[in-house]
Amino acid sequence: MKFGLIGAALAAACVLAAPQAQAQQFINVLTGGTSGVYYPLGVAISKIYGDKIANVKTQVQATKASVENLVLLQRGGGEIAFSLGDSLKAAWEGDEEAGFKSKLDKLRVIAAIYPNYIQIVATADSGIKTLADLKGKSLSVGAPKSGTELNSRAILKAAGMDYKELGKVEYLPFAESVDLMKNRQLSATLQSAGLGVASLKDLSNSSEITMVSVPKAVVDKIGPPFVAATIPAGTYKGQDQDVPTAAVINYLVTSSAVSDELAYQMTKLIFENLPELANAHAAGREIKLENAAAGSPAPLHPGAARYYMEKGVLK
């Protein structure tokens, strides 16, 4: 009788524990506009996680990118997000001018991934060839308070200009900017993205364009996390020369609310499935394990740190 009661109690405990052990986890992947680089990479990451993490349901959310993504992470509106390094730095410091009313203290880094290149493209008939030529012309600077828009402010400021000196400022995502340029309603667009971004490929395939360089002296004036970089010749149709510009590192970011084990799995699966990310977008080819844990503006998630220590890239 005694052993029967013990057995029944154990069986009941197992029944009660089973649903908890099998509880479904949810991963919302915060990306950017559908014509940018974040979105296709986010779709690939969502599929990897959905296929390879047990009891996980995934979703991809198109957003206004960096700033919105970081605010959503702080509020519990996502489990992993893409962000530009300067936006992440501003969020961790609580830079109100950049759109953060207070320090976003729940942010934790999964990985440094690929660099965003500042890509300033003008229609050939606009006459714009240099940064100074933007004065009095119309320019799309990215969605309001997006990472791209923060980059636009930084580049113009370092070049000795501001929005008031432009003929017209449009706060538009990548695809909408290109549509206006095709219709001759916009002179130029600044897009902060990985090389070969779909919107600019689309534009160069249908219109004659001019790539506007960002001289190293301008980049040096901004300083970290911006670095001098080059857009290689042939990246876009009609671009027959290398173009000097600025670059800033992108990050995959999570929050302290995500468990160490889930963050570990999310980190591990990124680096075990790099070919899938490269197939999703060319920017995925630039994601390197040896660079992933370096120079983060916010703390690494302990789960991510565990993976990097296992792989020997973090002491």
CSV table of C-alpha atoms in Angstrom, one decimal:
chain,number,residue,atom,x,y,z
A,1,MET,CA,0.0,0.0,0.0
A,2,LYS,CA,2.8,2.4,1.0
A,3,PHE,CA,4.8,1.7,-2.2
A,4,GLY,CA,1.6,2.0,-4.2
A,5,LEU,CA,1.0,5.5,-2.9
A,6,ILE,CA,4.6,6.6,-3.5
A,7,GLY,CA,4.4,5.3,-7.1
A,8,ALA,CA,1.1,7.1,-7.7
A,9,ALA,CA,2.6,10.3,-6.3
A,10,LEU,CA,5.6,10.0,-8.6
A,11,ALA,CA,3.5,9.3,-11.6
A,12,ALA,CA,1.3,12.4,-10.8
A,13,ALA,CA,4.4,14.5,-10.4
A,14,CYS,CA,5.7,13.4,-13.8
A,15,VAL,CA,2.4,14.2,-15.4
A,16,LEU,CA,2.4,17.7,-13.9
A,17,ALA,CA,6.1,18.2,-14.9
A,18,ALA,CA,5.7,17.1,-18.5
A,19,PRO,CA,3.9,20.1,-19.9
A,20,GLN,CA,6.4,22.4,-18.2
A,21,ALA,CA,9.3,20.5,-19.7
A,22,GLN,CA,7.7,20.7,-23.1
A,23,ALA,CA,6.6,24.3,-22.8
A,24,GLN,CA,6.9,26.1,-26.1
A,25,GLN,CA,9.3,29.1,-26.3
A,26,PHE,CA,8.8,32.0,-28.6
A,27,ILE,CA,11.4,33.8,-30.6
A,28,ASN,CA,10.4,37.1,-32.3
A,29,VAL,CA,13.1,38.2,-34.7
A,30,LEU,CA,13.1,42.0,-35.1
A,31,THR,CA,14.6,43.1,-38.4
A,32,GLY,CA,14.0,46.2,-40.6
A,33,GLY,CA,12.3,47.2,-43.8
A,34,THR,CA,11.6,44.3,-46.2
A,35,SER,CA,13.9,45.9,-48.9
A,36,GLY,CA,16.9,46.1,-46.6
A,37,VAL,CA,19.5,43.5,-45.5
A,38,TYR,CA,18.2,42.8,-42.0
A,39,TYR,CA,14.9,41.3,-43.2
A,40,PRO,CA,16.2,38.4,-45.4
A,41,LEU,CA,18.8,37.6,-42.8
A,42,GLY,CA,16.1,37.6,-40.1
A,43,VAL,CA,14.0,35.3,-42.2
A,44,ALA,CA,16.9,32.9,-42.5
A,45,ILE,CA,17.7,33.1,-38.7
A,46,SER,CA,14.0,32.5,-37.9
A,47,LYS,CA,14.0,29.3,-40.1
A,48,ILE,CA,17.2,28.0,-38.5
A,49,TYR,CA,15.9,28.5,-35.0
A,50,GLY,CA,12.5,27.1,-35.8
A,51,ASP,CA,14.0,24.0,-37.4
A,52,LYS,CA,16.8,23.4,-34.8
A,53,ILE,CA,15.7,24.5,-31.4
A,54,ALA,CA,13.2,22.1,-29.8
A,55,ASN,CA,9.8,23.5,-28.8
A,56,VAL,CA,10.4,26.9,-30.4
A,57,LYS,CA,8.0,28.9,-32.4
A,58,THR,CA,9.5,31.8,-34.4
A,59,GLN,CA,8.3,34.9,-36.1
A,60,VAL,CA,9.9,37.7,-38.2
A,61,GLN,CA,8.8,41.2,-37.6
A,62,ALA,CA,9.6,44.0,-40.1
A,63,THR,CA,10.3,47.2,-38.2
A,64,LYS,CA,11.9,50.7,-38.7
A,65,ALA,CA,15.2,48.9,-37.7
A,66,SER,CA,17.8,49.7,-35.1
A,67,VAL,CA,16.2,52.2,-32.7
A,68,GLU,CA,12.8,50.7,-32.7
A,69,ASN,CA,14.3,47.2,-32.4
A,70,LEU,CA,16.2,48.1,-29.3
A,71,VAL,CA,13.2,49.8,-27.6
A,72,LEU,CA,11.1,46.7,-28.4
A,73,LEU,CA,13.8,44.5,-26.8
A,74,GLN,CA,13.8,46.6,-23.6
A,75,ARG,CA,10.0,46.3,-23.4
A,76,GLY,CA,10.0,42.5,-24.0
A,77,GLY,CA,8.7,42.8,-27.6
A,78,GLY,CA,11.3,40.5,-29.1
A,79,GLU,CA,14.0,38.0,-28.3
A,80,ILE,CA,16.6,38.9,-30.9
A,81,ALA,CA,17.1,42.0,-33.1
A,82,PHE,CA,19.4,43.6,-35.6
A,83,SER,CA,21.0,46.9,-34.7
A,84,LEU,CA,23.7,49.3,-35.9
A,85,GLY,CA,26.6,49.7,-33.5
A,86,ASP,CA,26.2,53.5,-33.0
A,87,SER,CA,22.5,53.0,-32.2
A,88,LEU,CA,23.3,50.3,-29.7
A,89,LYS,CA,25.9,52.5,-28.1
A,90,ALA,CA,23.4,55.3,-27.8
A,91,ALA,CA,20.7,53.0,-26.4
A,92,TRP,CA,23.1,51.6,-23.7
A,93,GLU,CA,24.1,55.2,-22.7
A,94,GLY,CA,20.5,56.5,-22.8
A,95,ASP,CA,21.2,59.2,-25.5
A,96,GLU,CA,17.9,61.1,-25.7
A,97,GLU,CA,18.9,62.9,-28.9
A,98,ALA,CA,19.2,59.5,-30.6
A,99,GLY,CA,15.7,58.5,-29.5
A,100,PHE,CA,16.4,56.8,-26.1
A,101,LYS,CA,14.7,58.6,-23.2
A,102,SER,CA,16.7,56.5,-20.7
A,103,LYS,CA,19.4,53.8,-20.6
A,104,LEU,CA,18.1,50.5,-22.1
A,105,ASP,CA,19.7,48.4,-19.4
A,106,LYS,CA,18.2,45.0,-20.4
A,107,LEU,CA,20.1,44.9,-23.7
A,108,ARG,CA,22.6,42.1,-24.1
A,109,VAL,CA,24.7,41.3,-27.2
A,110,ILE,CA,24.6,38.0,-29.1
A,111,ALA,CA,27.2,38.8,-31.8
A,112,ALA,CA,28.9,41.5,-33.9
A,113,ILE,CA,28.0,40.5,-37.4
A,114,TYR,CA,28.8,42.4,-40.6
A,115,PRO,CA,29.6,46.1,-41.4
A,116,ASN,CA,27.0,48.5,-42.7
A,117,TYR,CA,28.3,50.6,-45.5
A,118,ILE,CA,27.1,54.2,-45.8
A,119,GLN,CA,25.9,54.2,-49.4
A,120,ILE,CA,24.9,57.6,-50.8
A,121,VAL,CA,23.4,57.3,-54.3
A,122,ALA,CA,22.2,60.1,-56.5
A,123,THR,CA,20.4,60.1,-59.9
A,124,ALA,CA,22.9,60.9,-62.6
A,125,ASP,CA,20.9,63.9,-63.8
A,126,SER,CA,20.8,65.5,-60.3
A,127,GLY,CA,24.4,66.7,-60.8
A,128,ILE,CA,25.4,65.4,-57.3
A,129,LYS,CA,28.9,64.1,-57.2
A,130,THR,CA,30.2,65.1,-53.8
A,131,LEU,CA,28.8,65.5,-50.3
A,132,ALA,CA,28.9,69.3,-50.8
A,133,ASP,CA,26.7,68.9,-53.8
A,134,LEU,CA,23.8,67.7,-51.6
A,135,LYS,CA,23.2,71.3,-50.5
A,136,GLY,CA,19.9,72.5,-51.9
A,137,LYS,CA,19.0,69.0,-53.1
A,138,SER,CA,16.4,66.5,-51.9
A,139,LEU,CA,17.8,63.6,-49.9
A,140,SER,CA,16.1,60.6,-48.2
A,141,VAL,CA,17.8,60.0,-44.9
A,142,GLY,CA,16.0,56.8,-43.8
A,143,ALA,CA,13.0,56.2,-41.6
A,144,PRO,CA,12.7,58.6,-38.7
A,145,LYS,CA,15.1,57.8,-35.8
A,146,SER,CA,16.2,54.7,-37.6
A,147,GLY,CA,19.9,53.6,-37.5
A,148,THR,CA,20.2,54.9,-41.1
A,149,GLU,CA,18.8,58.3,-40.1
A,150,LEU,CA,21.3,58.5,-37.2
A,151,ASN,CA,24.0,57.7,-39.6
A,152,SER,CA,22.8,60.4,-42.0
A,153,ARG,CA,23.0,63.0,-39.2
A,154,ALA,CA,26.5,61.9,-38.3
A,155,ILE,CA,27.8,62.0,-41.9
A,156,LEU,CA,26.3,65.4,-42.7
A,157,LYS,CA,27.5,66.9,-39.4
A,158,ALA,CA,31.1,65.7,-40.1
A,159,ALA,CA,30.9,67.2,-43.6
A,160,GLY,CA,29.9,70.5,-42.1
A,161,MET,CA,26.2,70.4,-43.0
A,162,ASP,CA,22.8,69.7,-41.5
A,163,TYR,CA,19.3,69.1,-42.7
A,164,LYS,CA,18.5,72.8,-43.0
A,165,GLU,CA,21.0,73.1,-45.9
A,166,LEU,CA,19.3,70.4,-47.9
A,167,GLY,CA,16.5,71.4,-50.4
A,168,LYS,CA,14.2,68.8,-48.9
A,169,VAL,CA,14.5,66.0,-46.4
A,170,GLU,CA,12.5,62.8,-46.9
A,171,TYR,CA,12.3,60.3,-44.0
A,172,LEU,CA,11.7,57.1,-46.0
A,173,PRO,CA,12.7,53.4,-45.9
A,174,PHE,CA,14.9,52.1,-48.7
A,175,ALA,CA,12.3,50.9,-51.2
A,176,GLU,CA,10.2,54.0,-51.0
A,177,SER,CA,13.3,56.2,-51.5
A,178,VAL,CA,14.1,54.4,-54.6
A,179,ASP,CA,10.6,54.6,-56.0
A,180,LEU,CA,10.8,58.4,-55.7
A,181,MET,CA,14.1,58.5,-57.4
A,182,LYS,CA,12.8,56.4,-60.3
A,183,ASN,CA,10.0,58.9,-60.7
A,184,ARG,CA,12.4,61.9,-60.5
A,185,GLN,CA,10.9,63.2,-57.3
A,186,LEU,CA,14.0,62.7,-55.2
A,187,SER,CA,17.7,63.5,-56.0
A,188,ALA,CA,19.5,61.2,-53.6
A,189,THR,CA,19.2,58.6,-50.9
A,190,LEU,CA,21.5,57.6,-48.0
A,191,GLN,CA,21.2,53.9,-47.2
A,192,SER,CA,23.1,52.3,-44.4
A,193,ALA,CA,23.3,48.6,-45.2
A,194,GLY,CA,25.3,45.6,-46.3
A,195,LEU,CA,26.8,45.7,-49.8
A,196,GLY,CA,24.4,44.7,-52.6
A,197,VAL,CA,21.3,46.0,-50.8
A,198,ALA,CA,18.2,45.0,-52.9
A,199,SER,CA,16.8,48.6,-53.1
A,200,LEU,CA,20.0,50.0,-54.7
A,201,LYS,CA,20.4,47.1,-57.0
A,202,ASP,CA,16.9,47.7,-58.2
A,203,LEU,CA,17.7,51.4,-58.7
A,204,SER,CA,21.0,50.8,-60.6
A,205,ASN,CA,19.3,48.3,-62.9
A,206,SER,CA,16.6,50.8,-64.0
A,207,SER,CA,18.4,54.2,-63.8
A,208,GLU,CA,21.8,55.8,-64.2
A,209,ILE,CA,23.3,56.5,-60.8
A,210,THR,CA,26.2,58.3,-59.2
A,211,MET,CA,27.8,56.9,-56.0
A,212,VAL,CA,28.8,59.7,-53.7
A,213,SER,CA,32.0,59.1,-51.7
A,214,VAL,CA,32.5,59.8,-48.0
A,215,PRO,CA,36.2,60.9,-47.7
A,216,LYS,CA,38.4,59.3,-45.0
A,217,ALA,CA,38.8,62.8,-43.4
A,218,VAL,CA,35.0,63.0,-42.8
A,219,VAL,CA,35.0,59.4,-41.3
A,220,ASP,CA,37.9,60.2,-39.0
A,221,LYS,CA,36.1,63.3,-37.8
A,222,ILE,CA,33.1,61.2,-36.7
A,223,GLY,CA,35.4,58.5,-35.0
A,224,PRO,CA,34.3,55.1,-33.6
A,225,PRO,CA,32.2,53.2,-34.1
A,226,PHE,CA,32.6,54.5,-37.7
A,227,VAL,CA,35.6,53.3,-39.8
A,228,ALA,CA,36.8,54.1,-43.3
A,229,ALA,CA,35.7,51.5,-45.9
A,230,THR,CA,35.3,50.9,-49.6
A,231,ILE,CA,32.4,50.0,-51.8
A,232,PRO,CA,34.1,47.8,-54.4
A,233,ALA,CA,33.7,48.6,-58.1
A,234,GLY,CA,30.9,46.6,-59.7
A,235,THR,CA,28.8,46.3,-56.5
A,236,TYR,CA,26.0,48.1,-58.5
A,237,LYS,CA,25.3,48.4,-62.2
A,238,GLY,CA,27.2,51.4,-63.6
A,239,GLN,CA,29.5,51.7,-60.7
A,240,ASP,CA,32.9,51.1,-62.4
A,241,GLN,CA,35.2,52.5,-59.6
A,242,ASP,CA,35.8,51.8,-55.9
A,243,VAL,CA,34.0,54.3,-53.8
A,244,PRO,CA,35.4,55.4,-50.4
A,245,THR,CA,32.9,55.6,-47.6
A,246,ALA,CA,32.2,54.9,-43.9
A,247,ALA,CA,31.2,51.7,-42.3
A,248,VAL,CA,29.7,50.8,-38.9
A,249,ILE,CA,29.4,47.3,-37.4
A,250,ASN,CA,25.9,45.6,-37.0
A,251,TYR,CA,25.0,43.6,-34.0
A,252,LEU,CA,22.6,40.9,-33.1
A,253,VAL,CA,21.1,41.9,-29.8
A,254,THR,CA,18.9,40.1,-27.2
A,255,SER,CA,17.8,41.0,-23.7
A,256,SER,CA,18.5,39.9,-20.2
A,257,ALA,CA,15.0,38.3,-20.0
A,258,VAL,CA,16.2,35.6,-22.5
A,259,SER,CA,17.5,32.6,-20.6
A,260,ASP,CA,21.2,31.7,-20.7
A,261,GLU,CA,20.4,28.4,-22.5
A,262,LEU,CA,18.3,29.9,-25.2
A,263,ALA,CA,20.9,32.7,-25.8
A,264,TYR,CA,23.6,30.0,-26.0
A,265,GLN,CA,21.5,28.1,-28.6
A,266,MET,CA,20.8,31.2,-30.6
A,267,THR,CA,24.4,32.1,-30.7
A,268,LYS,CA,25.7,28.6,-31.5
A,269,LEU,CA,23.2,28.2,-34.4
A,270,ILE,CA,24.2,31.4,-36.0
A,271,PHE,CA,27.8,30.2,-36.4
A,272,GLU,CA,26.9,26.6,-37.3
A,273,ASN,CA,24.7,27.8,-40.1
A,274,LEU,CA,26.7,30.6,-41.8
A,275,PRO,CA,26.2,29.1,-45.3
A,276,GLU,CA,22.4,29.6,-44.9
A,277,LEU,CA,22.9,33.2,-43.9
A,278,ALA,CA,25.2,33.8,-46.9
A,279,ASN,CA,22.6,32.3,-49.2
A,280,ALA,CA,20.0,34.7,-47.7
A,281,HIS,CA,22.1,37.7,-48.5
A,282,ALA,CA,25.7,38.5,-49.5
A,283,ALA,CA,26.2,40.4,-46.2
A,284,GLY,CA,26.0,37.0,-44.5
A,285,ARG,CA,29.4,36.1,-46.0
A,286,GLU,CA,31.0,38.8,-43.8
A,287,ILE,CA,29.9,37.3,-40.5
A,288,LYS,CA,33.0,35.8,-38.8
A,289,LEU,CA,33.3,34.0,-35.5
A,290,GLU,CA,36.6,35.5,-34.7
A,291,ASN,CA,35.1,39.0,-34.8
A,292,ALA,CA,31.8,38.2,-33.0
A,293,ALA,CA,32.7,38.9,-29.4
A,294,ALA,CA,34.9,42.0,-30.0
A,295,GLY,CA,34.3,45.7,-29.3
A,296,SER,CA,30.7,45.4,-28.2
A,297,PRO,CA,29.0,48.7,-27.0
A,298,ALA,CA,26.8,46.7,-24.6
A,299,PRO,CA,27.5,43.6,-22.5
A,300,LEU,CA,27.5,40.1,-24.0
A,301,HIS,CA,24.7,37.9,-22.9
A,302,PRO,CA,26.1,35.2,-20.6
A,303,GLY,CA,24.8,32.5,-22.9
A,304,ALA,CA,26.6,34.0,-25.9
A,305,ALA,CA,29.8,34.4,-23.8
A,306,ARG,CA,29.6,30.7,-22.9
A,307,TYR,CA,29.6,29.8,-26.6
A,308,TYR,CA,32.5,32.1,-27.4
A,309,MET,CA,34.6,30.7,-24.5
A,310,GLU,CA,33.9,27.2,-25.7
A,311,LYS,CA,35.2,28.2,-29.2
A,312,GLY,CA,38.3,30.0,-27.8
A,313,VAL,CA,37.4,33.5,-29.1
A,314,LEU,CA,36.7,34.8,-25.6
A,315,LYS,CA,38.9,34.3,-22.6
